[in-house]
CSV table of C-alpha atoms in Angstrom, one decimal:
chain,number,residue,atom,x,y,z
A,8,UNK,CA,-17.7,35.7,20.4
A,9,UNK,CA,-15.3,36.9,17.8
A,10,UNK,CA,-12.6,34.2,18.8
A,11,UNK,CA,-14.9,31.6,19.2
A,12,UNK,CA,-16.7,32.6,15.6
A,13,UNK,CA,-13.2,32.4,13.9
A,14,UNK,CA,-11.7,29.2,15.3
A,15,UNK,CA,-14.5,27.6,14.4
A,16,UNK,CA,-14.9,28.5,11.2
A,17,UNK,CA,-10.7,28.1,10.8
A,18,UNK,CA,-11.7,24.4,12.3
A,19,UNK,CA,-14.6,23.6,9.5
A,20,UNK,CA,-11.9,24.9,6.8
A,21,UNK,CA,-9.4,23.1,7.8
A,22,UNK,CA,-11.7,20.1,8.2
A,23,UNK,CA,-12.7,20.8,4.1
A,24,UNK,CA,-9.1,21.2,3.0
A,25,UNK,CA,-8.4,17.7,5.1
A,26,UNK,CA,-11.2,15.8,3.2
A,27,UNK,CA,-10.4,17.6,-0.1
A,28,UNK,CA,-6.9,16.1,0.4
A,29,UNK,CA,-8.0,12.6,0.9
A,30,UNK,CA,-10.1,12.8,-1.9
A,31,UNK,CA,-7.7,14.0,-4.7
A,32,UNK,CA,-5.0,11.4,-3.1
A,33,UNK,CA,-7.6,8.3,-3.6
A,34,UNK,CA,-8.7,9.3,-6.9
A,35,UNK,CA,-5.7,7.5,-8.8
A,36,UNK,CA,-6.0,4.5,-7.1
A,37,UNK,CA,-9.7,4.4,-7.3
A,38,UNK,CA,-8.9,4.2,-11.3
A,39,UNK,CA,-6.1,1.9,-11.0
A,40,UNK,CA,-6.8,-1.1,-13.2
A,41,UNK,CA,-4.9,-4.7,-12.6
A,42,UNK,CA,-4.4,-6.1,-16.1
A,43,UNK,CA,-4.9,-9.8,-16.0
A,44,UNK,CA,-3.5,-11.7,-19.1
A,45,UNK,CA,-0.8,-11.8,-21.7
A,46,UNK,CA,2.3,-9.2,-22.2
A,47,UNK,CA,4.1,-10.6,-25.6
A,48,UNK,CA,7.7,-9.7,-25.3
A,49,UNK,CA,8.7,-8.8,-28.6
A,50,UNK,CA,11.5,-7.1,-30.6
A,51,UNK,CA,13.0,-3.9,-28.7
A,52,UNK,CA,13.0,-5.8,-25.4
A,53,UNK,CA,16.3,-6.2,-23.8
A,54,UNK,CA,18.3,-7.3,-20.7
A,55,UNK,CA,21.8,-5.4,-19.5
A,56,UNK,CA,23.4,-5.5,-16.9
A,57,UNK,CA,24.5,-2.1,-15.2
A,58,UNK,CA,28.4,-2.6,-13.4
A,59,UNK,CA,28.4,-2.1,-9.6
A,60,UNK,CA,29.7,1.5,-9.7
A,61,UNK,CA,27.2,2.5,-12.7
A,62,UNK,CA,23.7,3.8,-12.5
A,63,UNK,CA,20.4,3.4,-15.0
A,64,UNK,CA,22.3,5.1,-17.9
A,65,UNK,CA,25.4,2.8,-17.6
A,66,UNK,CA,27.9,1.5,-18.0
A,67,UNK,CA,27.1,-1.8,-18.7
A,68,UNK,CA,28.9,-4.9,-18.8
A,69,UNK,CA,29.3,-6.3,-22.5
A,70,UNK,CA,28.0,-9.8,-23.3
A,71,UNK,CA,30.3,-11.0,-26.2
A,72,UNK,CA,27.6,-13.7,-27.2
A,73,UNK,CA,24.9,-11.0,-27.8
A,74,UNK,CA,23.4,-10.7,-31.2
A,75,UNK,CA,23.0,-7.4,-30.9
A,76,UNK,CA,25.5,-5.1,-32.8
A,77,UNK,CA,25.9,-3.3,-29.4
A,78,UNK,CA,26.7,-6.4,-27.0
A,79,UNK,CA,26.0,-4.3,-24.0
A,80,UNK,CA,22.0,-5.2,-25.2
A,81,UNK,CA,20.7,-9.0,-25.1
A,82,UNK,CA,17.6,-9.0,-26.9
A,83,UNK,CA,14.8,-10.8,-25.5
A,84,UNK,CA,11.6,-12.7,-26.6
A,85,UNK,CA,8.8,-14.8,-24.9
A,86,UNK,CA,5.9,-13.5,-23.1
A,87,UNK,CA,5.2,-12.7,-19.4
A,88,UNK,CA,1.6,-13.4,-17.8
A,89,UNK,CA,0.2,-11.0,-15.2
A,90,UNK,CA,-2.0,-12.8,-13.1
A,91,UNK,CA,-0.1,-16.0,-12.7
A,92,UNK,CA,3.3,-17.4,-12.1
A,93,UNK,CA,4.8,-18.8,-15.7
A,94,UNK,CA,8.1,-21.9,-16.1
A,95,UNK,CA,9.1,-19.8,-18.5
A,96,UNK,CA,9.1,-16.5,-19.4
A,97,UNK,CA,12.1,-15.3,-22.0
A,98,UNK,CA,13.2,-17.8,-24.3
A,99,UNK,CA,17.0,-18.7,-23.9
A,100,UNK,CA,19.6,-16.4,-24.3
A,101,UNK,CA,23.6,-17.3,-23.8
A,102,UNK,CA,25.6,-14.8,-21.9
A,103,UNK,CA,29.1,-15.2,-21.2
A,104,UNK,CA,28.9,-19.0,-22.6
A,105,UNK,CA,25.8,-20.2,-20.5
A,106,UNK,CA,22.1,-19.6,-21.9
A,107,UNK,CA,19.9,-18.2,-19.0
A,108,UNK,CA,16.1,-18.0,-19.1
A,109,UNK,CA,13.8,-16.5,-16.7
A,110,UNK,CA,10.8,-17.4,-14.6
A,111,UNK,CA,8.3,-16.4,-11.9
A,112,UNK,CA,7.6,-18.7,-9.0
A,113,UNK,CA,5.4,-18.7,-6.1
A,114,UNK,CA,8.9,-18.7,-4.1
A,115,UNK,CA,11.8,-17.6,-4.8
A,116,UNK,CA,14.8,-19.9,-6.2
A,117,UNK,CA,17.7,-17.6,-4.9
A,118,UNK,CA,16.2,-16.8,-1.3
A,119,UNK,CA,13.5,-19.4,-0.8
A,120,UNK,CA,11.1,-16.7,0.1
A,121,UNK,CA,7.8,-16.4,-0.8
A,122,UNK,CA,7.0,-14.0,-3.5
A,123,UNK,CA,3.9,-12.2,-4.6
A,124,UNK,CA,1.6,-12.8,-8.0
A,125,UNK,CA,3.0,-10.9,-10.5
A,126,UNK,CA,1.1,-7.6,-11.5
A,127,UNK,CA,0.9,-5.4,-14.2
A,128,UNK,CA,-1.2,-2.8,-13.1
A,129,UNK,CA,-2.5,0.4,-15.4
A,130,UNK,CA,-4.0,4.1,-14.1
A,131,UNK,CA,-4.5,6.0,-17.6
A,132,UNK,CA,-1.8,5.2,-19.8
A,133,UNK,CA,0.8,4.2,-16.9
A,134,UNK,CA,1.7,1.1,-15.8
A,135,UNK,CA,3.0,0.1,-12.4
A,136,UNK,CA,3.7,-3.6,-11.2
A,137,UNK,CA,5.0,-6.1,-9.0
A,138,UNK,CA,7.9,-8.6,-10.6
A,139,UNK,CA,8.9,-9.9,-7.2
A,140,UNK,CA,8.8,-13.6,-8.5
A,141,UNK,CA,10.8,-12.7,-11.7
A,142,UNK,CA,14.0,-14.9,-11.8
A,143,UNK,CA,17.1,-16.0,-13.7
A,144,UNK,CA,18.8,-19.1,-14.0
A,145,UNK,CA,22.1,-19.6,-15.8
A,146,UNK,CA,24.7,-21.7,-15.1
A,147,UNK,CA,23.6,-23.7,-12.5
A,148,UNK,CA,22.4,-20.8,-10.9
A,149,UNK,CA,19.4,-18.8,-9.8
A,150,UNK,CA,19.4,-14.8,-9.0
A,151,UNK,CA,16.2,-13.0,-8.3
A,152,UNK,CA,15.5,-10.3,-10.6
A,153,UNK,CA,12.3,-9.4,-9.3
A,154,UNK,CA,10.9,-5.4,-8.8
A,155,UNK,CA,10.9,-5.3,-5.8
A,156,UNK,CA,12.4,-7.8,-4.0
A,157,UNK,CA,10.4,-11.1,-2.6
A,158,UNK,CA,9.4,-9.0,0.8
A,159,UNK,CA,8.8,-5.3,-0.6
A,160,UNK,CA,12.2,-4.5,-0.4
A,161,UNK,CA,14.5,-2.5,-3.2
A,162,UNK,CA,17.7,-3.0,-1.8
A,163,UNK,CA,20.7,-1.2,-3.5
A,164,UNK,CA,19.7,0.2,-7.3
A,165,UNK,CA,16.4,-2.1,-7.3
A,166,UNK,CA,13.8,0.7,-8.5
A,167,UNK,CA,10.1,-0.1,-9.0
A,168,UNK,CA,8.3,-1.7,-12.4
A,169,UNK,CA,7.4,1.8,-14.7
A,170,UNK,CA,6.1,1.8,-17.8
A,171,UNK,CA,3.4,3.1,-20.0
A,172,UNK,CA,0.8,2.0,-22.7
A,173,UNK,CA,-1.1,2.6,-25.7
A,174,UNK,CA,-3.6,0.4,-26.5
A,175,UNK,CA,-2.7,-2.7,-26.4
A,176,UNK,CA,1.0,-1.4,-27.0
A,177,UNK,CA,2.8,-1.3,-24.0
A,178,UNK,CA,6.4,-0.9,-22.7
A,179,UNK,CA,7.6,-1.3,-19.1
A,180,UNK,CA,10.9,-1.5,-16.9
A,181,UNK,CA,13.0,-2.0,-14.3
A,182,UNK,CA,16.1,-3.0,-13.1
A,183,UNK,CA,17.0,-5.3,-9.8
A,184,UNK,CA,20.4,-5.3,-8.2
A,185,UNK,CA,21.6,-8.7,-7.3
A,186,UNK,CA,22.4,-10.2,-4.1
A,187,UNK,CA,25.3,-12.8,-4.0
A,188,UNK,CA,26.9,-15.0,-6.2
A,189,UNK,CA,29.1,-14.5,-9.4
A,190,UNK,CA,27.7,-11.1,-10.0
A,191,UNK,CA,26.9,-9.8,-6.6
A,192,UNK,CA,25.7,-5.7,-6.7
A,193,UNK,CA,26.0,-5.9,-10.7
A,194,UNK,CA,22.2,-4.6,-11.5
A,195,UNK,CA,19.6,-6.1,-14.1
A,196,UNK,CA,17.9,-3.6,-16.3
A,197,UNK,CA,15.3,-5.0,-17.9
A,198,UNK,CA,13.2,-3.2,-20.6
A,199,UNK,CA,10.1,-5.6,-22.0
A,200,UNK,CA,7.7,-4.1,-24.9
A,201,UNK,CA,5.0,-5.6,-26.8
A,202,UNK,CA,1.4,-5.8,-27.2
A,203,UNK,CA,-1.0,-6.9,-24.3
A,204,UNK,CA,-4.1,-9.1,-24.3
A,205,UNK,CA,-6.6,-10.7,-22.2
């Protein structure tokens, strides 16, 4: 009676610890919050581009046409909408002698796949997102710059959308290696701050 007695009672704690488990892991995403609206992009925002053999902290190729006094950092303005796919996002920039601007499209330019609605999502003061649909054109190009890739994928140094805010202050980034072309396994890092509205 012993044995019995004691593997059930083993069996009803383990059964608590199992539901205690499930609880504490839903309990973020049950206060996950997808912000819908506007995310001005406004001084302190930048674009660089990490060199194949680099990593998040550099190096970083040097854009001579950059106003910035360090011309590793392009600085970037505009505004990008969660919610909705936008033309344009960043308003021109020249980089090696061709202005790019960026975008997000129901599918993708680069791959012709289809990409998701792009999210800014918050849980307390972090934010989290999908950029899939964020592209480049320059140069009579297109490279996908999204986080993650159109497909879920983050191929290579591709690392998810992080970021945090305060208020309406918020700052998030992310960087997105790209795939073919000119600057094939060079890596966008991409660092947007600003305030966000509804």
């Amino acid at each position: 009676m012993r044995t019995t007695f004691s593997r059930r009672a083993l069996g009803a704690a383990l059964a608590v610890t199992a539901a205690a488990a499930v609880t504490a892991v839903a309990t973020p995403a049950a206060n996950a919050d997808t912000l819908t609206g506007t995310f001005s992009i406004d001084s302190g925002s930048y674009f660089r581009m990490i060199l194949p053999s680099g990593t998040a902290s550099g190096p970083f190729l040097a854009n001579g046409n950059s106003t910035n006094s360090d011309k590793t950092i392009t600085p970037l303005s505009g505004s990008l909408t969660s919610g909705s796919y936008q033309g344009q996002v960043t308003a021109a920039r020249t980089f090696f002698g061709s202005d790019f601007v960026t975008s997000t499209k129901a599918t993708d330019p680069q791959t012709g796949s289809a990409t998701a609605v792009p999210t800014i999502t918050r849980n307390g003061s972090s934010l989290s997102g999908d950029l899939s649909a964020f592209g480049v054109a320059w140069n009579g190009q297109v490279f996908n710059q999204g986080a993650p890739k159109p497909g879920g994928g983050l191929p290579g140094k591709t690392s998810r959308v992080t970021g945090t805010i305060n208020g309406s202050n918020y700052s998030i980034t992310w960087t997105s290696q790209i795939v073919g072309g000119p600057f094939n396994n060079f890596t966008g890092l991409w660092h947007l701050t600003g305030t966000y509205s509804k």
